[in-house]
CSV table of C-alpha atoms and ligand atoms in Angstrom, one decimal:
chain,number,residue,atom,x,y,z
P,641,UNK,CA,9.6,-14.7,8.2
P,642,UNK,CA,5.9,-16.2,9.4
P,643,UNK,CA,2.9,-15.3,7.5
P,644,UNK,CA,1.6,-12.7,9.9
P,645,UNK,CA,4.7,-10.5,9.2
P,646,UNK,CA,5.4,-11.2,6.0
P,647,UNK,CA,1.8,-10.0,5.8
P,648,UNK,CA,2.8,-6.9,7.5
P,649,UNK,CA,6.2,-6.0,6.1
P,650,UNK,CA,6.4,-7.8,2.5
P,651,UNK,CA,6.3,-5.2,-0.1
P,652,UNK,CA,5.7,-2.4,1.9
P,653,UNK,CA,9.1,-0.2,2.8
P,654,UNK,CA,8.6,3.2,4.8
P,655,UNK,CA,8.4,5.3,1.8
P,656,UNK,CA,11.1,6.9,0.7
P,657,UNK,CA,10.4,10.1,0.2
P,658,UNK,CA,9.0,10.8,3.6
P,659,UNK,CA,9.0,7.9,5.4
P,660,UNK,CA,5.8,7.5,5.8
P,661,UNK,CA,5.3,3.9,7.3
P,662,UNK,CA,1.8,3.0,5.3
P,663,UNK,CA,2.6,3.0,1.9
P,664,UNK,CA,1.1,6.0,0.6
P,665,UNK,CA,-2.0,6.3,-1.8
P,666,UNK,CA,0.1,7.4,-5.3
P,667,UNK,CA,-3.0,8.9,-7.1
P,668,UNK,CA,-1.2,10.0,-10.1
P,669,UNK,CA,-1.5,9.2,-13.7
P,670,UNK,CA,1.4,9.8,-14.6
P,671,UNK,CA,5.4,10.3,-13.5
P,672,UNK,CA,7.3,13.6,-14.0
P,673,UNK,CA,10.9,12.2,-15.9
P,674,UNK,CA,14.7,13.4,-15.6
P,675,UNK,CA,15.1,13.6,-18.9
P,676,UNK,CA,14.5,11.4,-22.2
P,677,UNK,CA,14.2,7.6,-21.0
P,678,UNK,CA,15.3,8.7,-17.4
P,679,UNK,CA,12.5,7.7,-15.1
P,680,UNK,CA,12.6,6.5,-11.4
P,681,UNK,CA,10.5,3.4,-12.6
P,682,UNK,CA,7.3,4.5,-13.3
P,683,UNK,CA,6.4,6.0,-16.7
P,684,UNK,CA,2.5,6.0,-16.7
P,685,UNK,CA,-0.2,4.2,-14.0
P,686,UNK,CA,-1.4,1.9,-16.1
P,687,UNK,CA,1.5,-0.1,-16.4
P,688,UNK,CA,3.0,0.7,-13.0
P,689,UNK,CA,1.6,2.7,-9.5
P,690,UNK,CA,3.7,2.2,-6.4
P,691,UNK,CA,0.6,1.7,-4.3
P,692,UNK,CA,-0.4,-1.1,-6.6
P,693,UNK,CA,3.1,-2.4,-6.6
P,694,UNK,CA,3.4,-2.9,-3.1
P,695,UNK,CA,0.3,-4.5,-2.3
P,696,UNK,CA,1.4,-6.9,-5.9
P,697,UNK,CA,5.0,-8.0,-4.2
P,698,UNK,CA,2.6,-8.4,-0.9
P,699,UNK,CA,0.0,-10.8,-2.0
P,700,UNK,CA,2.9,-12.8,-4.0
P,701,UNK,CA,5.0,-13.0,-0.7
P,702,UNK,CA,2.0,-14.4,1.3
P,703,UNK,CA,1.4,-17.1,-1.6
P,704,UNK,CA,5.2,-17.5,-1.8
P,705,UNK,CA,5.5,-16.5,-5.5
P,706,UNK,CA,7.2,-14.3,-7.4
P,707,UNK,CA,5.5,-11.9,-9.3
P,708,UNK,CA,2.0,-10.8,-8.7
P,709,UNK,CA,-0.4,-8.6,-11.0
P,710,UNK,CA,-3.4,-6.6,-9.2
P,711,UNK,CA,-6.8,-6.2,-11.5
P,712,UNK,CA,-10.1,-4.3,-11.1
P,713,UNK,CA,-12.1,-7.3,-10.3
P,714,UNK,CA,-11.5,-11.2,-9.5
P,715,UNK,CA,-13.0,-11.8,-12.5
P,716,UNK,CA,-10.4,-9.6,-14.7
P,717,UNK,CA,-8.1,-11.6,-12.9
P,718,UNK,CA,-8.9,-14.6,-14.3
P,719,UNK,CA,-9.7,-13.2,-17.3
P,720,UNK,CA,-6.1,-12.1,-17.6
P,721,UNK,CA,-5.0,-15.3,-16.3
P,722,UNK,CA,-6.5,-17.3,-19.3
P,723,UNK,CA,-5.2,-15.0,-22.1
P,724,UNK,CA,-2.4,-17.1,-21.9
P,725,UNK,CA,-4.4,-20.1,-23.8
P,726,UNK,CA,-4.7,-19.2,-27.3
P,727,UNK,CA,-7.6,-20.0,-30.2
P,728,UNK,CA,-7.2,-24.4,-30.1
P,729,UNK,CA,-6.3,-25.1,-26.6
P,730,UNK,CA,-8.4,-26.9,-24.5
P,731,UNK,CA,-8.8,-25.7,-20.3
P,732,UNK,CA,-10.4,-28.6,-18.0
P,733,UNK,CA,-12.3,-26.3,-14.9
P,734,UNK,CA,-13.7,-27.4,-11.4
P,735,UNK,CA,-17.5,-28.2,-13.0
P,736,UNK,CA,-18.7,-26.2,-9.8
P,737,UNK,CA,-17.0,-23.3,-10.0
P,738,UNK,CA,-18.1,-19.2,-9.4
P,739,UNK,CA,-21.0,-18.7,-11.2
P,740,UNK,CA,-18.9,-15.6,-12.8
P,741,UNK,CA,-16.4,-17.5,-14.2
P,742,UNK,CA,-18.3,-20.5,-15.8
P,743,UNK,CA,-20.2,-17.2,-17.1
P,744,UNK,CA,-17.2,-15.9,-18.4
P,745,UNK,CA,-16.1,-19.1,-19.6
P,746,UNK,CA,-19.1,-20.8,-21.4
P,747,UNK,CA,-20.2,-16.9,-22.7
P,748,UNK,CA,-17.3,-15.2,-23.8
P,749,UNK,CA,-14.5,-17.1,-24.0
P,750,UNK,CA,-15.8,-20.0,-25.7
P,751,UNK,CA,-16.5,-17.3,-28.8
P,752,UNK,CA,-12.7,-17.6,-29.6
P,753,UNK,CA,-12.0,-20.7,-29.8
P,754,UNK,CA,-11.0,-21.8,-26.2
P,755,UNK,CA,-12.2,-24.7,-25.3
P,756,UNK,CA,-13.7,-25.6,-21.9
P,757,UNK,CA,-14.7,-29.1,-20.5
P,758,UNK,CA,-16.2,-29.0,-16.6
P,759,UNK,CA,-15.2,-32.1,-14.8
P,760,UNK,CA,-15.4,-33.2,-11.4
P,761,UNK,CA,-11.5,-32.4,-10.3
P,762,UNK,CA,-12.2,-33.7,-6.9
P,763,UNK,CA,-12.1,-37.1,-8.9
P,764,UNK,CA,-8.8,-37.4,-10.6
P,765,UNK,CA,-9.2,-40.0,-12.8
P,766,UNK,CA,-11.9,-37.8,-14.7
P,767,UNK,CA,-9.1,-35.1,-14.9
P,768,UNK,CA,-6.8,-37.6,-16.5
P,769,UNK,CA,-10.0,-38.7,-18.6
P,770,UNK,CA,-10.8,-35.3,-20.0
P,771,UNK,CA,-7.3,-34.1,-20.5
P,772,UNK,CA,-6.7,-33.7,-24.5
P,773,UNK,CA,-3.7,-33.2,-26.9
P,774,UNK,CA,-4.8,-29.8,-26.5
P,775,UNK,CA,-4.8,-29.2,-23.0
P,776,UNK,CA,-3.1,-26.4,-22.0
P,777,UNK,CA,-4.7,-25.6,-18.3
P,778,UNK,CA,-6.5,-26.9,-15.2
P,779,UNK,CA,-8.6,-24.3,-13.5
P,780,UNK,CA,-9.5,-26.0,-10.3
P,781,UNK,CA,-11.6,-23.9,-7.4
P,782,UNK,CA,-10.8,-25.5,-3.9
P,783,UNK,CA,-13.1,-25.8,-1.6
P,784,UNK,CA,-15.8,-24.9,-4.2
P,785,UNK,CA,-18.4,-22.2,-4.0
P,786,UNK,CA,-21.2,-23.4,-2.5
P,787,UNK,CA,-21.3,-27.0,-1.9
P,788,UNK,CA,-17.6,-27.4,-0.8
P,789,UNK,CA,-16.1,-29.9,-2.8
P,790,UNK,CA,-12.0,-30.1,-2.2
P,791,UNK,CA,-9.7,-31.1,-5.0
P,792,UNK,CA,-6.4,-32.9,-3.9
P,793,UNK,CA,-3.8,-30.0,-5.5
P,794,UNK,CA,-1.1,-32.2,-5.6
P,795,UNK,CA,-2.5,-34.9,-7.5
P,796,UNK,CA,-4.4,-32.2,-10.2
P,797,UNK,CA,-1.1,-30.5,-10.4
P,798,UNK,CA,0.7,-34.2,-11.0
P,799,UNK,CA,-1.4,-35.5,-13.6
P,800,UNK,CA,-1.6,-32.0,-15.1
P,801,UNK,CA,2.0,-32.0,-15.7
P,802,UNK,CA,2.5,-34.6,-17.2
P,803,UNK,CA,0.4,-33.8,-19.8
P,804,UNK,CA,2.0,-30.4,-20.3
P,805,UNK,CA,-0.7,-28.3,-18.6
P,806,UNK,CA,-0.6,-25.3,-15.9
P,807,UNK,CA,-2.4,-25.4,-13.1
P,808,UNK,CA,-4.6,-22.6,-11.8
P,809,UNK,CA,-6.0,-22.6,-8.3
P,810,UNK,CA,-9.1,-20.0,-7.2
P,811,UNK,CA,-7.7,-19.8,-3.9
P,812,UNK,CA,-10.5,-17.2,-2.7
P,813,UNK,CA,-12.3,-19.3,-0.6
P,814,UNK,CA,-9.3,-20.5,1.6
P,815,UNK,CA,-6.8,-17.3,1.3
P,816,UNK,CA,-2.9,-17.8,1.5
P,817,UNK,CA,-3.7,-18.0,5.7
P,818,UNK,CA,-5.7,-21.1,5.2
P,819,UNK,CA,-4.4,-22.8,2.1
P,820,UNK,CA,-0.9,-22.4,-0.2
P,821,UNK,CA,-1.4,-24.2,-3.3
P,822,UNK,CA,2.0,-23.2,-4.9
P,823,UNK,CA,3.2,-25.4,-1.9
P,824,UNK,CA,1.2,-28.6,-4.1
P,825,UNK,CA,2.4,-28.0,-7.0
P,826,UNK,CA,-0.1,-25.3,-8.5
P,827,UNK,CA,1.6,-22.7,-10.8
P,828,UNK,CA,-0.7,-19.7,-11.1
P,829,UNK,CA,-3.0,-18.2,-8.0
P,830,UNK,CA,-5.9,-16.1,-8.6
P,831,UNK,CA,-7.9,-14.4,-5.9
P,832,UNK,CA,-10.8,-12.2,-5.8
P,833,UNK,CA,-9.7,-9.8,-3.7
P,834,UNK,CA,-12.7,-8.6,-3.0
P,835,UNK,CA,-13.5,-11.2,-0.1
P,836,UNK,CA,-10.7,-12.3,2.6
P,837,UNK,CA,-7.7,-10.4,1.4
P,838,UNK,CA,-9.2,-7.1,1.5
P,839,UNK,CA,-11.9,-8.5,4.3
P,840,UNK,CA,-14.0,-5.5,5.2
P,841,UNK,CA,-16.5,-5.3,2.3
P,842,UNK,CA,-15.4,-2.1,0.5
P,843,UNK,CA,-13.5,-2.8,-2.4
P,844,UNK,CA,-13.5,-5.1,-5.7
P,845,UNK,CA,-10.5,-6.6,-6.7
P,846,UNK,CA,-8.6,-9.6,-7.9
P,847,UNK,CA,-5.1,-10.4,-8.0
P,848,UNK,CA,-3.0,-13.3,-10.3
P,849,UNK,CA,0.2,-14.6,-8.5
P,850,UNK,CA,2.9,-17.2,-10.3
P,851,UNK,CA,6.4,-18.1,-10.5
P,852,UNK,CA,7.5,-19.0,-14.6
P,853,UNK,CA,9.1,-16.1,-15.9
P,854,UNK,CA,7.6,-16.2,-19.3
P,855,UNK,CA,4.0,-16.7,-18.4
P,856,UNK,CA,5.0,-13.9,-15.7
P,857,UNK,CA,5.4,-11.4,-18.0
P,858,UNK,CA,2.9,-12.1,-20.4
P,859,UNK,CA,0.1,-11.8,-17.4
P,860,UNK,CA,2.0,-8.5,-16.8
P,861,UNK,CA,1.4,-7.4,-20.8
P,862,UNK,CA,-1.9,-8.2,-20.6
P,863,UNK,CA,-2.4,-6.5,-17.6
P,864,UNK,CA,-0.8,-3.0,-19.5
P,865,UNK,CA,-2.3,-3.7,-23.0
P,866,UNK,CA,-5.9,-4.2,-21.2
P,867,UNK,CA,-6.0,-2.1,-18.6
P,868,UNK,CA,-8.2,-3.9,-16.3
P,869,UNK,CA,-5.9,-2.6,-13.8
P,870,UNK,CA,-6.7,-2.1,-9.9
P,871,UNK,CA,-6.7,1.6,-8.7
P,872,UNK,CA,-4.2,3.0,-6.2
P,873,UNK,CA,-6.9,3.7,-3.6
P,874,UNK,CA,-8.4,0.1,-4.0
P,875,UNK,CA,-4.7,-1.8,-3.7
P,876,UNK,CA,-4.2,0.8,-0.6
P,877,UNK,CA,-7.6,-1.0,0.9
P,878,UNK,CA,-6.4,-4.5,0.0
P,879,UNK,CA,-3.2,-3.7,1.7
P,880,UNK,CA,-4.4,-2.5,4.6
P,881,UNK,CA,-6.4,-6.0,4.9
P,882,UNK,CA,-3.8,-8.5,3.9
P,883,UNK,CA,-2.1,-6.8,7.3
P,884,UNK,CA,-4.9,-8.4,9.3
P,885,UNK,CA,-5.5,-11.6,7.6
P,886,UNK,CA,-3.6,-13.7,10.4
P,887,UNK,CA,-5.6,-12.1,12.7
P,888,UNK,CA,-9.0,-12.3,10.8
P,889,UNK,CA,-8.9,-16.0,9.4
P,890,UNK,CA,-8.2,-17.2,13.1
P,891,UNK,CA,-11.3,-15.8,14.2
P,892,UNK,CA,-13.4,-16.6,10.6
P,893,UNK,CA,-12.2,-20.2,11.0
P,894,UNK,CA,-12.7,-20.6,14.6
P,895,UNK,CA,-16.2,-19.3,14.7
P,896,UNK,CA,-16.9,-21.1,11.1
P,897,UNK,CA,-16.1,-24.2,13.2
P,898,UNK,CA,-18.8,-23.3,15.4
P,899,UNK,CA,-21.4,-22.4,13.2
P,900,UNK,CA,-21.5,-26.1,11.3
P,901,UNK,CA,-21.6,-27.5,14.7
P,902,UNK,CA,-24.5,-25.7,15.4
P,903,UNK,CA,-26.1,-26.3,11.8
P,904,UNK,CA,-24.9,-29.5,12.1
P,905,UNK,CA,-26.6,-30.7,15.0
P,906,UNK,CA,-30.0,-28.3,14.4
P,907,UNK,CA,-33.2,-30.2,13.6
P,908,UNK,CA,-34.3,-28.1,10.5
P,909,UNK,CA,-31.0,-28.6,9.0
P,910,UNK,CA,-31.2,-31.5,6.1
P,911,UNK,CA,-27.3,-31.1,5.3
P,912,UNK,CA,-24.5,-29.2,5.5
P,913,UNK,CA,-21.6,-28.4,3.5
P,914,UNK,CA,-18.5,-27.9,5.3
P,915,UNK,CA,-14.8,-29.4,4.9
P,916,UNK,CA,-14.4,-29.3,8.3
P,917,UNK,CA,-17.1,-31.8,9.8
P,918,UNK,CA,-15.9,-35.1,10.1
P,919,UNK,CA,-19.4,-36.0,8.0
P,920,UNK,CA,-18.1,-33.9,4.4
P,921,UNK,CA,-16.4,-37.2,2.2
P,922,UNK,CA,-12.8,-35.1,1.9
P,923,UNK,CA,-12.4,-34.3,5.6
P,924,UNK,CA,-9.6,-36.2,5.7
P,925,UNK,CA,-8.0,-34.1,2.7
P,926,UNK,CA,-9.4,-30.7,3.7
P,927,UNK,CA,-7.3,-31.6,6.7
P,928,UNK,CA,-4.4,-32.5,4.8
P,929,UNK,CA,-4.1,-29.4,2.4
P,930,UNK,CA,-5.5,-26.7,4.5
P,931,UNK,CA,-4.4,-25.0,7.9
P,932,UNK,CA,-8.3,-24.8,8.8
P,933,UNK,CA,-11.7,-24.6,7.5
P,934,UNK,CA,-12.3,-21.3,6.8
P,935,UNK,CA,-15.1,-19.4,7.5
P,936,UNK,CA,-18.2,-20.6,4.8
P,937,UNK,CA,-20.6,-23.3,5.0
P,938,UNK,CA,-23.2,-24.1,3.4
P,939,UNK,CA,-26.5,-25.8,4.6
P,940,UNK,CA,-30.0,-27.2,3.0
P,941,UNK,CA,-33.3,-26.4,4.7
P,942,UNK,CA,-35.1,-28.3,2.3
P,943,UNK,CA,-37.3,-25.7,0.4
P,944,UNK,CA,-37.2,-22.2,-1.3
P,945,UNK,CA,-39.6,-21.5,1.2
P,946,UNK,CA,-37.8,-22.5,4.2
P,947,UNK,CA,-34.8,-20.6,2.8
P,948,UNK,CA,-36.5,-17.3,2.2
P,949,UNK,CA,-37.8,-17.8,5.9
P,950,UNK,CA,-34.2,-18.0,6.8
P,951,UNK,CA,-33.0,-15.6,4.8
P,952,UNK,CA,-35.6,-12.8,5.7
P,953,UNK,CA,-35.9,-13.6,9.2
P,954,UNK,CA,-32.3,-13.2,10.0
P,955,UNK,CA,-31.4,-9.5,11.9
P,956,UNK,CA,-27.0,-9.3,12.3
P,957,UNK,CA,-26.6,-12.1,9.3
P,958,UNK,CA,-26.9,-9.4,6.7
P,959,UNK,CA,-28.6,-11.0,3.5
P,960,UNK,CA,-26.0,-10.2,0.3
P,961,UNK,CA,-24.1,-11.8,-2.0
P,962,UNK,CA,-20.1,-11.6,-1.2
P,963,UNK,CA,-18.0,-13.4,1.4
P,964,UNK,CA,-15.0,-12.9,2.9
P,965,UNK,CA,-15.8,-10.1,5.2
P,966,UNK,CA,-15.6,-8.7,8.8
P,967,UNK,CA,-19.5,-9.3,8.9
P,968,UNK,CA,-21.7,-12.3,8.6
P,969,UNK,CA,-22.9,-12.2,5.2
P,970,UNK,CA,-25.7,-14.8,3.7
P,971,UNK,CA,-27.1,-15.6,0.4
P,972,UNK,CA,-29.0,-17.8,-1.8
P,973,UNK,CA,-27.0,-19.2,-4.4
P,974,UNK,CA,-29.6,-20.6,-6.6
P,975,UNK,CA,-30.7,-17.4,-7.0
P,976,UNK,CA,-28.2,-15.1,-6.4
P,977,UNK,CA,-24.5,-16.2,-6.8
P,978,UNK,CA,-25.2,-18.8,-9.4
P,979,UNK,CA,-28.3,-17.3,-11.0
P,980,UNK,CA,-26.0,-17.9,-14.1
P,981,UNK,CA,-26.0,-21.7,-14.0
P,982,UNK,CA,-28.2,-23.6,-15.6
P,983,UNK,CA,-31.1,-25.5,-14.0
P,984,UNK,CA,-29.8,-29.0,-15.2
P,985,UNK,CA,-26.3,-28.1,-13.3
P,986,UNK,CA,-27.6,-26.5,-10.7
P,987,UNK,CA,-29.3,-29.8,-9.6
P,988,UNK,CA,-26.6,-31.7,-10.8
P,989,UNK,CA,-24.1,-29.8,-8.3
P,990,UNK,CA,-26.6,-29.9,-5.8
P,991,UNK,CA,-27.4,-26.5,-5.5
P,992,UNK,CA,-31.1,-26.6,-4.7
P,993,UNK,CA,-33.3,-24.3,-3.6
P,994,UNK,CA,-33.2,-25.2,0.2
P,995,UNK,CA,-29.5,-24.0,-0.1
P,996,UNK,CA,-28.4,-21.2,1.7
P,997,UNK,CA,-24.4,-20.4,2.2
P,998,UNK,CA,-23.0,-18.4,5.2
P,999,UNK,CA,-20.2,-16.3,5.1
P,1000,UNK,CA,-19.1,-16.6,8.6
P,1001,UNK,CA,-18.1,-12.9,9.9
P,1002,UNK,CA,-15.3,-11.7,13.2
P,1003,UNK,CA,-18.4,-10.8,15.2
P,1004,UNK,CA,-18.8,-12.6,18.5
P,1005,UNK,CA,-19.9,-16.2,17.8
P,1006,UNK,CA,-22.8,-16.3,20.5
P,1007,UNK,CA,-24.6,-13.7,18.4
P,1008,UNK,CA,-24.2,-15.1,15.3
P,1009,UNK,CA,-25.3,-18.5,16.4
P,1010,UNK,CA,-28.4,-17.0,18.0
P,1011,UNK,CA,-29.3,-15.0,14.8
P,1012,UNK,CA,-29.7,-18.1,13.3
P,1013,UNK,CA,-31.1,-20.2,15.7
P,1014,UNK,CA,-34.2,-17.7,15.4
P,1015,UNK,CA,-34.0,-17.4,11.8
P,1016,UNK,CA,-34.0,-21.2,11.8
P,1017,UNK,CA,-37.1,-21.7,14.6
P,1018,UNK,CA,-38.8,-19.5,12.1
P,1019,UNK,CA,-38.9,-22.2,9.6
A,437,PLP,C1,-14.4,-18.1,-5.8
A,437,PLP,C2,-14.6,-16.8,-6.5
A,437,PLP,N1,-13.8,-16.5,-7.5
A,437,PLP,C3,-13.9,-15.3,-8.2
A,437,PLP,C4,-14.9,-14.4,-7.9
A,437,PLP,C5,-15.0,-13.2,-8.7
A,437,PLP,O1,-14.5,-12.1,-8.1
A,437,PLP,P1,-15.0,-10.6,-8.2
A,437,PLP,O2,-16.4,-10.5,-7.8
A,437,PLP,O3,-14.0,-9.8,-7.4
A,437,PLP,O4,-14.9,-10.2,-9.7
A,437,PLP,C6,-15.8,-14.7,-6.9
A,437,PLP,C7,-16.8,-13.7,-6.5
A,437,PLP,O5,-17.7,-14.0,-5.7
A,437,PLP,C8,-15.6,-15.9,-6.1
A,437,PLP,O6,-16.4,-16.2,-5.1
């Protein structure tokens, strides 16, 4: 089957008590039994709900895995993901990853005795550098969130192997439409759901999708003994999104295309950060290991000033952290997404405070374009 109906059909049978074609929201809490230990598969919803089920075999079809575990958040998700390192090991992560999850890395994580080196994984010799006796994962975010930087998959997950480490890909920024790591090599996929799969800006979720067995059903414990789970209406919302996604990341990528043409070209433009101009250093891989380009980009007007110009004098660009949705969403990282980064490696990454990302929406292109090019003759 092609992605567009496996994004339609996977996981999601007319239901079989009615045969109702949308899988139904199952707000229950718990599941009447037969008898002692005779249950039709569902004992109590925070271990299993047929609404999260479906959109779980769903989101592991499209990423062509086998088992898939929804959570509350993106961040649960990967909080879930990396209670399969214990107290000792040692995790090597994109160094410009989410804000959220260096947050959650550096802050929490660190307390128990994970340890965490940042490294540039677009470089693969400094993965093979920092990789230690210890090293037990690779959390790699590609492209990364804001300034774009791909990571060749294949080469991370190579040299990762050898050295007896899983792989982790943040595949939020591409979706499954765009880019399938699992196809390089990458064991575990994590997703905010929040942003393309669910694509309409109305629900928080995250979603972690693999293939080993054992690490499969320790994700799925984790997911039961902590509960982080998602809720039946918010895996109905994903599900109704992930049924669109062909449809949506055609249009996000074609008009994202057109958006860093414009930016690219536009006089108070000083850079831009996008895998898909020929000018970005890993065009050539961006090419190789994605189907497009996706819909963000990220360009430097040279100033906080100059930003907040942009920022404030924009009208159908709506100005709000988040991506992934049906409308054009921009933000500031230095001061909103990665607030939680420090100074030194905000500057270091290249998040200044001229930056300002895009989250390319489905509306027309024309209108977008011209929101900014007023915002922009603001300046
Ligand atoms: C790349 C990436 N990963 C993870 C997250 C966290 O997801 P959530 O906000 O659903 O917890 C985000 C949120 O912006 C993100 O951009």
């Amino acid at each position: 089957m092609g992605f567009a109906t496996t994004a339609v059909h996977a996981g999601q049978e007319p239901d079989s008590a009615t045969g109702a074609v949308t899988v139904p929201i199952y707000q229950t809490s718990t599941y009447a039994q037969d008898g002692l230990g005779k249950h039709k598969g569902f004992e109590y919803a925070r271990t299993s709900n047929p609404t999260r089920l479906a959109l779980e075999r769903n989101i592991a079809a499209l990423e062509g895995a086998q088992f898939g575990y929804a959570f509350a958040s993106g961040m649960a998700a990967i909080d879930a993901t990396l209670r399969l390192i214990k107290s000792g090991e040692h995790v090597i992560v994109s160094d410009n990853t989410y804000g959220g999850t260096y947050r959650l890395f550096t802050r929490i994580l660190s307390n128990y005795g994970i340890q965490f080196d940042f490294v540039d994984t677009s470089d693969v010799s400094s993965v093979e550098a920092a990789i230690k006796e210890n090293t037990r994962m690779v959390f790699v975010e590609t492209p990364t969130n804001p300034v774009m930087i791909v990571t060749d998959l294949k080469a991370v997950s190579d040299v990762a192997h050898a050295a007896g480490a899983r792989v982790v890909c943040d595949n939020t920024f591409m979706s499954p439409y765009l880019q399938r790591p699992m196809e390089f090599g990458v064991d575990i996929v994590v997703h905010s759901t929040t942003k393309f799969l669910n694509g309409h800006s109305d629900g928080v979720g995250g979603v972690v999708v693999l293939n080993n067995e054992d690490d499969a059903a320790w994700i799925a414990f984790v997911q039961n003994s902590a509960g982080a789970i998602l809720s039946p209406f918010d895996s109905w919302l994903v599900l109704r999104g992930t049924k669109t996604l062909a449809l949506r990341m055609e249009q996000h990528d074609k008009s994202g295309r057109a958006v860093a043409a414009f930016l690219e070209d536009h006089p108070k433009v000083q850079k831009i950060y996008y895998p898909g101009s020929v000018s970005h250093k890993q065009h050539a891989l961006a090419k190789r290991q994605q189907k497009g380009f996706g819909s963000m980009v990220s360009f430097d007007v040279g100033s906080l000033e100059a930003a907040r110009t942009v920022l404030e004098s924009v009208k159908l660009c709506t100005l709000a952290e988040s991506l992934g949705g049906v409308e054009t969403l921009i933000c500031h990282p230095a001061t909103m997404t990665h607030a939680s980064i420090t100074l030194e490696a905000r500057e270091r990454l290249g998040i200044t405070d001229g930056l300002v990302r895009i989250s390319v929406g489905v509306e027309d292109t024309d209108d977008i374009i011209a929101d900014l090019d007023q915002a922009l003759a603001a300046i």
